[in-house]
Structures are given as structure tokens and as C-alpha cells.
PDB file of C-alpha atoms and ligand atoms in Angstrom:
ATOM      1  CA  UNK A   1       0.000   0.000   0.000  1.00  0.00           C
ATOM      2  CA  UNK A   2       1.634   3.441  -1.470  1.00  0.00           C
ATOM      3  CA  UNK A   3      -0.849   6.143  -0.518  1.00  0.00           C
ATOM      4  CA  UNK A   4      -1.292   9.505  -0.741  1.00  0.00           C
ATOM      5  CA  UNK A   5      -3.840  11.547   1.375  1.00  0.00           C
ATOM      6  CA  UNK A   6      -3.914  14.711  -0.078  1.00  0.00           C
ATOM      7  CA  UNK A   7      -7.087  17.224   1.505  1.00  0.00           C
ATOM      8  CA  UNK A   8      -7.608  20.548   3.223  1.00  0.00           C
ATOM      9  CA  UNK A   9      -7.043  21.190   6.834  1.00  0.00           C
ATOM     10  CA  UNK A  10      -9.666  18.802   8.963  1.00  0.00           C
ATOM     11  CA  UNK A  11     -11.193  16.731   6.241  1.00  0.00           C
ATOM     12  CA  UNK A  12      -9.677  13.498   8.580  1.00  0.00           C
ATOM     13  CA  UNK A  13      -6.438  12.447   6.873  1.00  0.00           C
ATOM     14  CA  UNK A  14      -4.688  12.044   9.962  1.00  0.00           C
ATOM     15  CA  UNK A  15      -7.433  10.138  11.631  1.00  0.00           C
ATOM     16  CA  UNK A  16      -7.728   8.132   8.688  1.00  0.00           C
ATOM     17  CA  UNK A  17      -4.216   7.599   8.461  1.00  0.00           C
ATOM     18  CA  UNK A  18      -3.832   6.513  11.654  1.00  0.00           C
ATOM     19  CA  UNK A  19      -7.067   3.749  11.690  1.00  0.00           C
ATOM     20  CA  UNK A  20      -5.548   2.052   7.930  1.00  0.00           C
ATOM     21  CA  UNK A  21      -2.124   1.594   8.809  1.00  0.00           C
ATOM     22  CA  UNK A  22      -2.786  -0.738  12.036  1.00  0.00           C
ATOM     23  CA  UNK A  23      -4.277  -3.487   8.992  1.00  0.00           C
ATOM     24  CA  UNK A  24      -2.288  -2.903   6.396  1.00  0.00           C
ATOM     25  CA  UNK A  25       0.954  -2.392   9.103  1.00  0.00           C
ATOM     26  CA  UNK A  26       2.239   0.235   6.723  1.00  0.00           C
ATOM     27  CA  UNK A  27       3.363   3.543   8.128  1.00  0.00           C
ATOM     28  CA  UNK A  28       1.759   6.672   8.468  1.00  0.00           C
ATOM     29  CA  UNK A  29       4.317   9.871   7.372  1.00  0.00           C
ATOM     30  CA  UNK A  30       2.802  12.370   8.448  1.00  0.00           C
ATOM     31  CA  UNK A  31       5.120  15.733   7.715  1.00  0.00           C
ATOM     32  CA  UNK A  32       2.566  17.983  10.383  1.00  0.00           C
ATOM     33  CA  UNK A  33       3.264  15.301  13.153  1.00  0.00           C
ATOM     34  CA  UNK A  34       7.361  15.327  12.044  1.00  0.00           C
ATOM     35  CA  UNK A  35       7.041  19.153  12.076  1.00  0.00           C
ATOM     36  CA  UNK A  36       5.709  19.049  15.532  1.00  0.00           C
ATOM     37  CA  UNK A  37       7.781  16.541  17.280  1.00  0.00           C
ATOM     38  CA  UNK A  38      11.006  18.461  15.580  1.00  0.00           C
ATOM     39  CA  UNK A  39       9.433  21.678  17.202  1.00  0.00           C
ATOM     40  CA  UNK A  40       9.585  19.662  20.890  1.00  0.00           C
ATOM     41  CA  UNK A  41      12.947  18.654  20.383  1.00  0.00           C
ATOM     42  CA  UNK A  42      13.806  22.298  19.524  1.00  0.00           C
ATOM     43  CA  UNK A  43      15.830  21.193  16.541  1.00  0.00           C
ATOM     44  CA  UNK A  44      16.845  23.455  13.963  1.00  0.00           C
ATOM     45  CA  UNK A  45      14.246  21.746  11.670  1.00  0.00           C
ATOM     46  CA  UNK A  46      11.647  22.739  14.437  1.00  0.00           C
ATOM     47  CA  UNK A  47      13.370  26.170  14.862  1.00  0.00           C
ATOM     48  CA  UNK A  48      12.610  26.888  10.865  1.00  0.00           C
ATOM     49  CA  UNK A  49       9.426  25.595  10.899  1.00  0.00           C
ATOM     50  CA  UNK A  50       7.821  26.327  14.407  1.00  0.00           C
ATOM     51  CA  UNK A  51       7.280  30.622  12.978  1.00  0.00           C
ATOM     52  CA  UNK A  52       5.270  29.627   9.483  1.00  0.00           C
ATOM     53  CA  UNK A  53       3.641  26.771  11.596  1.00  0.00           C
ATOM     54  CA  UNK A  54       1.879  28.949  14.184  1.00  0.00           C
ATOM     55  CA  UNK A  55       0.860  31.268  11.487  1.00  0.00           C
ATOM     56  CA  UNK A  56      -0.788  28.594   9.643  1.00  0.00           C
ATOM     57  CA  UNK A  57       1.764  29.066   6.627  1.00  0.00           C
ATOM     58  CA  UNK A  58       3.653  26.189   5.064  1.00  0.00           C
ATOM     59  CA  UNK A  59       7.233  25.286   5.636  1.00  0.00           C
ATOM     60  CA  UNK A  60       9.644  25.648   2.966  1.00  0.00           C
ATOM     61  CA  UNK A  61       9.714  23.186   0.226  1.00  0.00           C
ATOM     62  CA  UNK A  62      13.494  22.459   1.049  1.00  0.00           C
ATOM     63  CA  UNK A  63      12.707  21.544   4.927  1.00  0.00           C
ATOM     64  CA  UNK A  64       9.671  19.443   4.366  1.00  0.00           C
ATOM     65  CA  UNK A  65      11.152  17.687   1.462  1.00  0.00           C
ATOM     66  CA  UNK A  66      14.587  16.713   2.845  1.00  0.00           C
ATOM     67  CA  UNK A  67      12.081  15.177   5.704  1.00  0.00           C
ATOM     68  CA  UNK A  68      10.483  12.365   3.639  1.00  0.00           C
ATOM     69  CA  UNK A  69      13.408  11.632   1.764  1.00  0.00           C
ATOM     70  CA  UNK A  70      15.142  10.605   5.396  1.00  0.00           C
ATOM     71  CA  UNK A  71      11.474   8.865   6.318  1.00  0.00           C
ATOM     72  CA  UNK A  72      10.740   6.831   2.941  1.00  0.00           C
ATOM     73  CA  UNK A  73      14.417   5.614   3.357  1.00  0.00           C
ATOM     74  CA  UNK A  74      13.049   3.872   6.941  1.00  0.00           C
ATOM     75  CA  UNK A  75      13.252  -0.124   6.445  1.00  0.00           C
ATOM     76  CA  UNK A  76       9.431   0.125   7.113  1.00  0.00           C
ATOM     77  CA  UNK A  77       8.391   1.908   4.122  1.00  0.00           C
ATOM     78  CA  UNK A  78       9.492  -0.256   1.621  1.00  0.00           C
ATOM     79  CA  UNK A  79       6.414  -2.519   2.350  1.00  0.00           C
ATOM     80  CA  UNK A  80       4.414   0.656   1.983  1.00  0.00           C
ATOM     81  CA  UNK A  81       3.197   3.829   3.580  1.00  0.00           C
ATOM     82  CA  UNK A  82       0.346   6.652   3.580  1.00  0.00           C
ATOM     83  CA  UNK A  83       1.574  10.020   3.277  1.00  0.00           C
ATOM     84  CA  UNK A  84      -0.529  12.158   5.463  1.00  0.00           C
ATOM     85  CA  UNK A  85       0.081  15.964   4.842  1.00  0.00           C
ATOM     86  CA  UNK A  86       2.522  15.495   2.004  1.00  0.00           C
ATOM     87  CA  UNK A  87       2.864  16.498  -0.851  1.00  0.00           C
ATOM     88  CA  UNK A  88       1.431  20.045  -0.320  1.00  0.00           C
ATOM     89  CA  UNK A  89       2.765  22.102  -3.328  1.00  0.00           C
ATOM     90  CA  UNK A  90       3.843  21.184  -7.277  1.00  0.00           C
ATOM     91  CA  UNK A  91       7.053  21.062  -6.682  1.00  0.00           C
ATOM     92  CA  UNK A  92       7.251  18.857  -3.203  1.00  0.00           C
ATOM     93  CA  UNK A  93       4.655  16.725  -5.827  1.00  0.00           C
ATOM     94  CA  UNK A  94       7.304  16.992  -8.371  1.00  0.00           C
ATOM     95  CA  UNK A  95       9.968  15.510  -5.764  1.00  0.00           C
ATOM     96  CA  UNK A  96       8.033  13.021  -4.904  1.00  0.00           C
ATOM     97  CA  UNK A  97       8.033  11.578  -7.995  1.00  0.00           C
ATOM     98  CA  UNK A  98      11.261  11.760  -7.894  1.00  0.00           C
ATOM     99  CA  UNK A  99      12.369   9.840  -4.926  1.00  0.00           C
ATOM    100  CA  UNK A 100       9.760   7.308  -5.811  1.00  0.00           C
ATOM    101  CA  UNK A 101      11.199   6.266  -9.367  1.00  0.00           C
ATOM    102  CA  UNK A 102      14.676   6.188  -7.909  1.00  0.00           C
ATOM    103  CA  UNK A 103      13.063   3.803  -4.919  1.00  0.00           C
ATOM    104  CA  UNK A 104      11.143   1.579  -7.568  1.00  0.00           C
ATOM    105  CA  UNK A 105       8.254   2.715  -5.353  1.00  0.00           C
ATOM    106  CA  UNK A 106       5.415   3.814  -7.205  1.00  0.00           C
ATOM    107  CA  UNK A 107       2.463   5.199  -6.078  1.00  0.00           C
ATOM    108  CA  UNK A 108      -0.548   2.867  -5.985  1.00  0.00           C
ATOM    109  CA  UNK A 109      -3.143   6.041  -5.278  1.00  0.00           C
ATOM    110  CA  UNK A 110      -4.041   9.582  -4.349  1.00  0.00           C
ATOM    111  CA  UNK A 111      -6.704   9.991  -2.193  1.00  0.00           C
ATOM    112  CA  UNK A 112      -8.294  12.828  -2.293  1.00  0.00           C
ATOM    113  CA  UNK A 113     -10.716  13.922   0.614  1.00  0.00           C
ATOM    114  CA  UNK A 114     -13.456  16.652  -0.927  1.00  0.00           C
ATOM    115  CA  UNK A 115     -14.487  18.135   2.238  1.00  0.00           C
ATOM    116  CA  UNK A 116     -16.487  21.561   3.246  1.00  0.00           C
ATOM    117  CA  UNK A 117     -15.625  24.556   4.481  1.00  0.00           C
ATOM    118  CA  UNK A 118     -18.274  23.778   7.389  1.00  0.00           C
ATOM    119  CA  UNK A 119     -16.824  20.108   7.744  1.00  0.00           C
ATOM    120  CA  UNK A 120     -13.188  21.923   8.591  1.00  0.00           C
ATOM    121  CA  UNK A 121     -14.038  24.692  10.478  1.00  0.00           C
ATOM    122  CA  UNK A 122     -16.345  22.458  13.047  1.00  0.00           C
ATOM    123  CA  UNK A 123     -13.997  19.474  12.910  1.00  0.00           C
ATOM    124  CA  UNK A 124     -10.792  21.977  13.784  1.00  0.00           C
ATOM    125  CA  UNK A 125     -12.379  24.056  16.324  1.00  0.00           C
ATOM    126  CA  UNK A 126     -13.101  21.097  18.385  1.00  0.00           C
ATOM    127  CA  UNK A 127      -9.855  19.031  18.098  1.00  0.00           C
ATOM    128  CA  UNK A 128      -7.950  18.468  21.152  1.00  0.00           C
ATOM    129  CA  UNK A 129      -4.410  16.581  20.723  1.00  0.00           C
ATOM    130  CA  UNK A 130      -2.213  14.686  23.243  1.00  0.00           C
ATOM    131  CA  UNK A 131       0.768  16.747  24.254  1.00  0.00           C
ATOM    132  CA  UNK A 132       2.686  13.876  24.506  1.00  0.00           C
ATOM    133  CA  UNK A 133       2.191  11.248  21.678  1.00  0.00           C
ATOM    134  CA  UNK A 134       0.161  13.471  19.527  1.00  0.00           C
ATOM    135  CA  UNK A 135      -3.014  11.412  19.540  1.00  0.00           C
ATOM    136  CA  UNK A 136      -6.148  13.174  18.002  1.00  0.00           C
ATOM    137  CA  UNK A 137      -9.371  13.959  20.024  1.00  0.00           C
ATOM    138  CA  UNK A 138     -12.670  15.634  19.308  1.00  0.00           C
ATOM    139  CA  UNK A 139     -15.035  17.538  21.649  1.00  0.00           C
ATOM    140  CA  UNK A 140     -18.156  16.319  19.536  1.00  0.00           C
ATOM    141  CA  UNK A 141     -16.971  12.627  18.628  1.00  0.00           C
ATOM    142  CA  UNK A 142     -13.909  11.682  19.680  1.00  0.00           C
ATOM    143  CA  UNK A 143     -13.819  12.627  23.511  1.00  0.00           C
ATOM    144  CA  UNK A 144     -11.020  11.011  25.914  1.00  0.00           C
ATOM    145  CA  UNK A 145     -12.153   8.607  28.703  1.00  0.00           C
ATOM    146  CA  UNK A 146     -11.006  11.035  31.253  1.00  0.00           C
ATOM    147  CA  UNK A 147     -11.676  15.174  30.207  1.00  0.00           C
ATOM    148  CA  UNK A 148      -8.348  16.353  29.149  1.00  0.00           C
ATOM    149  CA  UNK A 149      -6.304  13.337  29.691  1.00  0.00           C
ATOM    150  CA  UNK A 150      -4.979  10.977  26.699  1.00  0.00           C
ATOM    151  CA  UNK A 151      -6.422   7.426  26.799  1.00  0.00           C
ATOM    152  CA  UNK A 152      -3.528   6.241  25.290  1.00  0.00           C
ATOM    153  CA  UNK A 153      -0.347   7.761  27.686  1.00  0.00           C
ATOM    154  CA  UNK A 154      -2.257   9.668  30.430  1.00  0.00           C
ATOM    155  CA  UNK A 155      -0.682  13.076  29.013  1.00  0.00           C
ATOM    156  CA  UNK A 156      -2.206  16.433  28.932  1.00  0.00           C
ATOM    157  CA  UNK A 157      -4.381  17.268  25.952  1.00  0.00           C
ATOM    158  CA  UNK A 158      -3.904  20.832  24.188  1.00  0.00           C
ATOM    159  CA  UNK A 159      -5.463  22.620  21.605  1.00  0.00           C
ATOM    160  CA  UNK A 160      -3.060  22.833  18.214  1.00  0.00           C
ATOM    161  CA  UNK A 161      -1.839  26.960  18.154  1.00  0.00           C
ATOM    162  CA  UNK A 162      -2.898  26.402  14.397  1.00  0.00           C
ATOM    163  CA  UNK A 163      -6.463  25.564  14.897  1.00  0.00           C
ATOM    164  CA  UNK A 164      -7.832  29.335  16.655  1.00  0.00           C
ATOM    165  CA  UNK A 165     -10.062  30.592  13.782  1.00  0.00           C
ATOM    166  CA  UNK A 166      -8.140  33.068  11.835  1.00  0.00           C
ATOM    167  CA  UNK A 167      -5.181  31.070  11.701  1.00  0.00           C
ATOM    168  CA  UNK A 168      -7.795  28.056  10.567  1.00  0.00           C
ATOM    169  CA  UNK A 169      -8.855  30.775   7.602  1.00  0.00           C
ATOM    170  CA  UNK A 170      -5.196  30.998   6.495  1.00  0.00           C
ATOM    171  CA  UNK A 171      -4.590  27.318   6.139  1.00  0.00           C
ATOM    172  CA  UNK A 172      -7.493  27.660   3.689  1.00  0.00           C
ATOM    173  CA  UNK A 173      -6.645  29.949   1.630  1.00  0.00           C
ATOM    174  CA  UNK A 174      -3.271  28.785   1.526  1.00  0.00           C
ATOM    175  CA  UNK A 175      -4.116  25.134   0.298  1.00  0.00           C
ATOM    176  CA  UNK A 176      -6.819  26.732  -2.109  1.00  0.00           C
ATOM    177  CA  UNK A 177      -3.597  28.700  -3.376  1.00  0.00           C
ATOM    178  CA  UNK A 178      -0.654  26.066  -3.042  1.00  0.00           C
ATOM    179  CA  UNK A 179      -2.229  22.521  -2.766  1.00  0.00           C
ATOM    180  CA  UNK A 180      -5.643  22.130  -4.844  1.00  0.00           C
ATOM    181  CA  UNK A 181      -3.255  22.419  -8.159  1.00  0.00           C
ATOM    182  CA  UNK A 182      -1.878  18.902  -6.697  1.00  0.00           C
ATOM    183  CA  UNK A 183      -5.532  17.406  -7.373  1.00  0.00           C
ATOM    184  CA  UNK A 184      -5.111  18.083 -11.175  1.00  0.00           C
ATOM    185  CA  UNK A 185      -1.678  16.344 -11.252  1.00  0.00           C
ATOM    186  CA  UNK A 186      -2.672  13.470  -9.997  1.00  0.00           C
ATOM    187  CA  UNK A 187      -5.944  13.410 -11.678  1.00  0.00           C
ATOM    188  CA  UNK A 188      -3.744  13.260 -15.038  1.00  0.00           C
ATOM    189  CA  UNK A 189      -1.817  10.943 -13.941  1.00  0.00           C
ATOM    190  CA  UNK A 190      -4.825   8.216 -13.500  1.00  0.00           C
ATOM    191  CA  UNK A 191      -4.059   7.602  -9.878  1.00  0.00           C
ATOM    192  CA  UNK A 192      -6.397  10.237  -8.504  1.00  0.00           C
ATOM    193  CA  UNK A 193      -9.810   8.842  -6.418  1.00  0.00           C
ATOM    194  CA  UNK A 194     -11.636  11.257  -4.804  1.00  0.00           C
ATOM    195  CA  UNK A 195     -13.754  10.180  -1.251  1.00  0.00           C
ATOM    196  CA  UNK A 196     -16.455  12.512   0.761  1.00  0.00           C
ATOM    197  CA  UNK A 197     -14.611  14.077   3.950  1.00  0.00           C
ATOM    198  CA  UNK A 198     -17.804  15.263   4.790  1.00  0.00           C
ATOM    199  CA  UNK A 199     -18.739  11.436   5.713  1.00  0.00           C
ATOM    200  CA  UNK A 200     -18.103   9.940   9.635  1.00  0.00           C
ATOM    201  CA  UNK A 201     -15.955   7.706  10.580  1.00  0.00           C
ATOM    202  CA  UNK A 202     -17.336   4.511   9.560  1.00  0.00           C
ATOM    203  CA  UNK A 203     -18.314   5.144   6.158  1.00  0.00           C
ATOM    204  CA  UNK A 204     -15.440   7.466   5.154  1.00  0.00           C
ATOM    205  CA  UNK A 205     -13.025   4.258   6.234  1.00  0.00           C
ATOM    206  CA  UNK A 206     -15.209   2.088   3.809  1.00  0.00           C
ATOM    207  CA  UNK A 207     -14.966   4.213   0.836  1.00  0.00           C
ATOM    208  CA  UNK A 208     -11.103   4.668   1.565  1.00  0.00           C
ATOM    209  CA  UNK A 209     -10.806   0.834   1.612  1.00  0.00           C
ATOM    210  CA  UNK A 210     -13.421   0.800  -1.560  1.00  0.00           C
ATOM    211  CA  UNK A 211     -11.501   2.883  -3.554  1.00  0.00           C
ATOM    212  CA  UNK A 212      -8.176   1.401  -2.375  1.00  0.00           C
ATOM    213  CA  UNK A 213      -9.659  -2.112  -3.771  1.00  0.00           C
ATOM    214  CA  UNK A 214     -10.587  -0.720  -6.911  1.00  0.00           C
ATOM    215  CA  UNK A 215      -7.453   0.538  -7.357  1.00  0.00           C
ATOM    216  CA  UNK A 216      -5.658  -2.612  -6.712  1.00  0.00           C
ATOM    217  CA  UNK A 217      -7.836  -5.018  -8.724  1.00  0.00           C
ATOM    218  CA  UNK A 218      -7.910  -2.573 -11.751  1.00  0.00           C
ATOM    219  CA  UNK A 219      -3.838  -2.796 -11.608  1.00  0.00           C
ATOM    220  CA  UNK A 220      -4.382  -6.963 -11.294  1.00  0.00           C
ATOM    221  CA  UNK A 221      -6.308  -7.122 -14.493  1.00  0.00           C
TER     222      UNK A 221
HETATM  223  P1  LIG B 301      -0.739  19.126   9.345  1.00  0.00           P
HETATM  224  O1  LIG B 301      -0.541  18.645  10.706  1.00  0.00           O
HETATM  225  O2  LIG B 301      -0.487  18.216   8.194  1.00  0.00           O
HETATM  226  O3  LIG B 301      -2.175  19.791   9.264  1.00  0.00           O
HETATM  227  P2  LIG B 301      -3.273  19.820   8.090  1.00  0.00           P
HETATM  228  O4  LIG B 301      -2.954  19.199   6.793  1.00  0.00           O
HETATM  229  O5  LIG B 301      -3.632  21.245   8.073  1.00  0.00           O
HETATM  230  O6  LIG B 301      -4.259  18.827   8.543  1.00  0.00           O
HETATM  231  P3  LIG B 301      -4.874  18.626   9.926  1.00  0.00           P
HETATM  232  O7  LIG B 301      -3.954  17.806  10.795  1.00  0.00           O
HETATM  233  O8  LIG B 301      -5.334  19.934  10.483  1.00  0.00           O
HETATM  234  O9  LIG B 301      -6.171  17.818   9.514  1.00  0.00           O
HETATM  235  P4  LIG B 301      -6.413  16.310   9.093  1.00  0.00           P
HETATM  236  O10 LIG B 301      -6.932  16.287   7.702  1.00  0.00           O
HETATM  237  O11 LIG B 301      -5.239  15.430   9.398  1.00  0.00           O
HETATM  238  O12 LIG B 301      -7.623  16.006  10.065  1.00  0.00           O
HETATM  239  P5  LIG B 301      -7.641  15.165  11.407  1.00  0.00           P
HETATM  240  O13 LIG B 301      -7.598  13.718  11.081  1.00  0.00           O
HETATM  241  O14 LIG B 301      -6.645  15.684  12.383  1.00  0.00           O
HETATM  242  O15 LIG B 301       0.167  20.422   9.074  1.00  0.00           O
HETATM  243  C1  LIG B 301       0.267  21.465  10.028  1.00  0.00           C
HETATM  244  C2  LIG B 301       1.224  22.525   9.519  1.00  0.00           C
HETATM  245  O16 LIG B 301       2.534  21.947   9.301  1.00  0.00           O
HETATM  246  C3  LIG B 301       0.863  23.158   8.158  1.00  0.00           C
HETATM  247  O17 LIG B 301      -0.047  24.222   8.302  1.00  0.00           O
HETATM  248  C4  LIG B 301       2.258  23.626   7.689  1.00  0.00           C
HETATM  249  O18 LIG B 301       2.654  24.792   8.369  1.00  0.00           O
HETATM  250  C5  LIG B 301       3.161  22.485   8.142  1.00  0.00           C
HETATM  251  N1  LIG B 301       3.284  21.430   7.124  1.00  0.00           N
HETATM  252  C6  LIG B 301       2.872  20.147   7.227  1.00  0.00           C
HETATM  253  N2  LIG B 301       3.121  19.469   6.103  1.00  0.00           N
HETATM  254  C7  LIG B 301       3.707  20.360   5.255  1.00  0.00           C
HETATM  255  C8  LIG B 301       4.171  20.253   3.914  1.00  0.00           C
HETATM  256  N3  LIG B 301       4.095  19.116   3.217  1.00  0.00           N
HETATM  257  N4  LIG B 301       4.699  21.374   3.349  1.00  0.00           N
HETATM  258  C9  LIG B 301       4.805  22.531   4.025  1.00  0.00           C
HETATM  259  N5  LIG B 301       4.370  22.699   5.286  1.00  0.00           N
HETATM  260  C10 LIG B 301       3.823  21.601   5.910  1.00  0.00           C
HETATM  261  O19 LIG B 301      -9.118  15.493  11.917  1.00  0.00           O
HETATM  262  C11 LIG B 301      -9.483  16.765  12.387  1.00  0.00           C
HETATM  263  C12 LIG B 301     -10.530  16.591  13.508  1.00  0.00           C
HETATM  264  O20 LIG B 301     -11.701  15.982  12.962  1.00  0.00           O
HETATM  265  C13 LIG B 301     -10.056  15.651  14.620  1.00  0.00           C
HETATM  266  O21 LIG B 301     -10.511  16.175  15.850  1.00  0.00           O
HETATM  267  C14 LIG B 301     -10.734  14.305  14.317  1.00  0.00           C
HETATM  268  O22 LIG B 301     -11.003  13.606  15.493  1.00  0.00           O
HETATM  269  C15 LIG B 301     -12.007  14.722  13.582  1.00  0.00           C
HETATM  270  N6  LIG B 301     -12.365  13.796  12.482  1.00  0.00           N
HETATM  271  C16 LIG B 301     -11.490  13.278  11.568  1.00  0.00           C
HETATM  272  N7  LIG B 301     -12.136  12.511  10.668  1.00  0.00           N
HETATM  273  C17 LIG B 301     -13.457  12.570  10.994  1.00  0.00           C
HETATM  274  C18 LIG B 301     -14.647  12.013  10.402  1.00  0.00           C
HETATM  275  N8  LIG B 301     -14.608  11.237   9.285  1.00  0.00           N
HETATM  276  N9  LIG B 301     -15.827  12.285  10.984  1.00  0.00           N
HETATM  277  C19 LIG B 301     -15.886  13.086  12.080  1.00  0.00           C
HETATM  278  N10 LIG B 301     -14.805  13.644  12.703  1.00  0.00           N
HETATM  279  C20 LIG B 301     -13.601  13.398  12.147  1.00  0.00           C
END
């Protein structure tokens, strides 16, 4: 499994991410969670990116890309991976391609998650995340056993510095600008499939995994 998830702010690609790669025990490369734990360690990858970050602008090409090179060489990801987050401009797309063809890793599929403007701003506004391992929470649907407390490692939950509303408006506008473009690329190259991010949980999973099939039985014939 070689998968994109390419989708604004909110429409569930991290979620998504995260539920898929425990069956198909792939990775999940997410650049936003590499971003942030570089930004904890105070490295000088966090240092760069920590300023466009909290303004809800993107990090430089250069930064993000020199990332997933390091990551895709992992011995994990050559049985496969979802890219959560990445690629987020034509030329990190571009580079992609790049570092794929001299892997022999192709992509199998781009999944693209259509989702509202109501869908995001609802969906951000209410996400709590674990200040420790990073795990995602909701105040309408995903809520922790214990208020404020991470099932998972019993760490304080915070609220991202990126998801207050303005800086939520940015992010739009900036993958309206920089990232949508992606969705043509891909749709030329035949590997595009496009899913509701408006859907829950449940049925956004199946149409992930329906697509997915699709995808992988079309190759087969
Ligand atoms: P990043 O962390 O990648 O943020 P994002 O792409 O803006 O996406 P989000 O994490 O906000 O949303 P998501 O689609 O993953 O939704 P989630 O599953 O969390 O990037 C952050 C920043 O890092 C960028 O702004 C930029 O500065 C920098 N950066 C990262 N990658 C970069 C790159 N390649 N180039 C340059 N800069 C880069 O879900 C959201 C909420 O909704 C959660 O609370 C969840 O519980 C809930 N939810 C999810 N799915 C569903 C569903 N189906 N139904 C109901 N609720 C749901």
C-alpha cells in the first residue's frame, strides 16, 4: 500500500491515516506530526518551521522535502506507507516523484478527501491533541475517557496553536492557493480517487478501503 492523502485542513487524513495503517501495518508519514515533534525537540528543523507553523503558513519546500526523503528511506516503508500531509505544493509533488522512481516505489493512489468549508471549520475548532504522543481527540466525537487526559499515555491534551479561527482561515486559503493544483496532477496521472470528507468515521473508512480495492484489482487485471 503506497498512498497519498492529499485534503484541506480537517477533512480526517490524519485520523484516517492513523485507523488504515494498524491493517495494512504500513506507516503513516505524516510531515505535520514530524514538524511538531522536531518543534519539541527544539531542533533546527523545528526552529525553521515552528514561525510559518503557528501562522498557519507552510514550511519551505526544502525543509519538508529533505524530511520524507530521510522517512521513505526507513526499512518500514518499503512494504508501503500513507503520506498524510505530504505532498502540499507542485514542486514537493514533483519531488516526490522523484524519490519514488529512484526507490522503484510507485504510487498505488491519491486519495483525495473533498471536504467543506463547514466540515473543517467544526472538525478543527473542536480538536484536542495529546501533548505527549500526539493522539487526536474531538469535543463532539472523539472525547477522551477522562476530560483532558490521553487514553492512550495519560498526558495532557492541548489545543493545536494552528487551529484558533483566523489562523484556521489561512490554512485555507493557503491550500486553495498552493495545494488544490496537486488534485489536477494526480488526476492526469490516473491515480487520482476522490472520497467525501464530509462522511463519519465509519463510512469514510469504507470508501477509503473501496476505492483502495478498486485501485488494486484494476492494476491486477
Ligand atoms: P498538518 O498537521 O499536516 O495539518 P493539516 O494538513 O492542516 O491537517 P490537519 O492535521 O489539520 O487535519 P487532518 O486532515 O489530518 O484532520 P484530522 O484527522 O486531524 O500540518 C500542520 C502545519 O505543518 C501546516 O499548516 C504547515 O505549516 C506544516 N506542514 C505540514 N506538512 C507540510 C508540507 N508538506 N509542506 C509545508 N508545510 C507543511 O481530523 C481533524 C478533527 O476531525 C479531529 O478532531 C478528528 O477527530 C475529527 N475527524 C477526523 N475525521 C473525521 C470524520 N470522518 N468524521 C468526524 N470527525 C472526524
Amino acid at each position: 500500500m503506497r498512498l497519498v492523502f492529499l485534503g484541506p485542513p480537517g477533512a480526517g487524513k490524519g485520523t484516517h491515516a492513523q485507523i488504515l495503517v494498524e491493517d495494512y501495518e504500513v506507516p503513516q508519514i505524516s510531515t505535520g506530526d514530524m514538524l511538531r515533534e522536531a518543534i519539541r525537540r527544539g531542533t533546527p528543523t523545528g526552529k525553521k518551521a515552528q514561525e510559518c507553523m503557528d501562522k498557519g503558513m507552510l514550511v519551505p519546500d526544502d525543509v519538508v522535502i529533505a524530511l520524507v526523503k530521510e522517512r521513505l528511506g526507513h526499512d518500514d516503508a518499503h512494504k508501503g506507507f500513507i503520506l498524510d500531509g505530504f505532498p502540499r505544493t507542485p514542486d514537493q509533488g514533483a519531488s516526490l516523484d522523484a524519490m519514488l522512481a529512484e526507490l522503484g516505489m510507485p504510487l498505488d493512489m491519491v486519495c483525495y478527501f473533498k471536504t467543506s468549508q463547514a466540515t473543517v471549520v467544526r472538525r478543527l475548532s473542536g480538536r484536542w491533541i495529546c501533548s505527549q504522543c500526539g493522539k487526536n481527540y474531538n469535543v463532539v466525537n472523539f472525547r477522551p475517557k477522562t476530560a483532558g487526559i490521553c487514553d492512550t499515555c495519560g498526558a495532557k491534551l492541548i489545543q493545536r496553536p494552528d487551529d484558533q479561527e483566523e489562523t484556521i482561515k489561512k490554512r485555507l486559503a493557503i491550500y486553495e492557493e498552493q495545494t488544490a493544483p496537486l488534485i489536477g496532477y494526480y488526476r492526469n496521472k490516473g491515480i487520482l480517487a476522490e472520497v467525501s470528507g464530509d462522511l463519519e468515521v465509519k463510512p469514510l473508512d469504507a470508501a477509503i478501503r473501496m476505492a483502495f480495492s478498486a485501485r488494486t484489482a484494476g492494476k491486477a487485471n
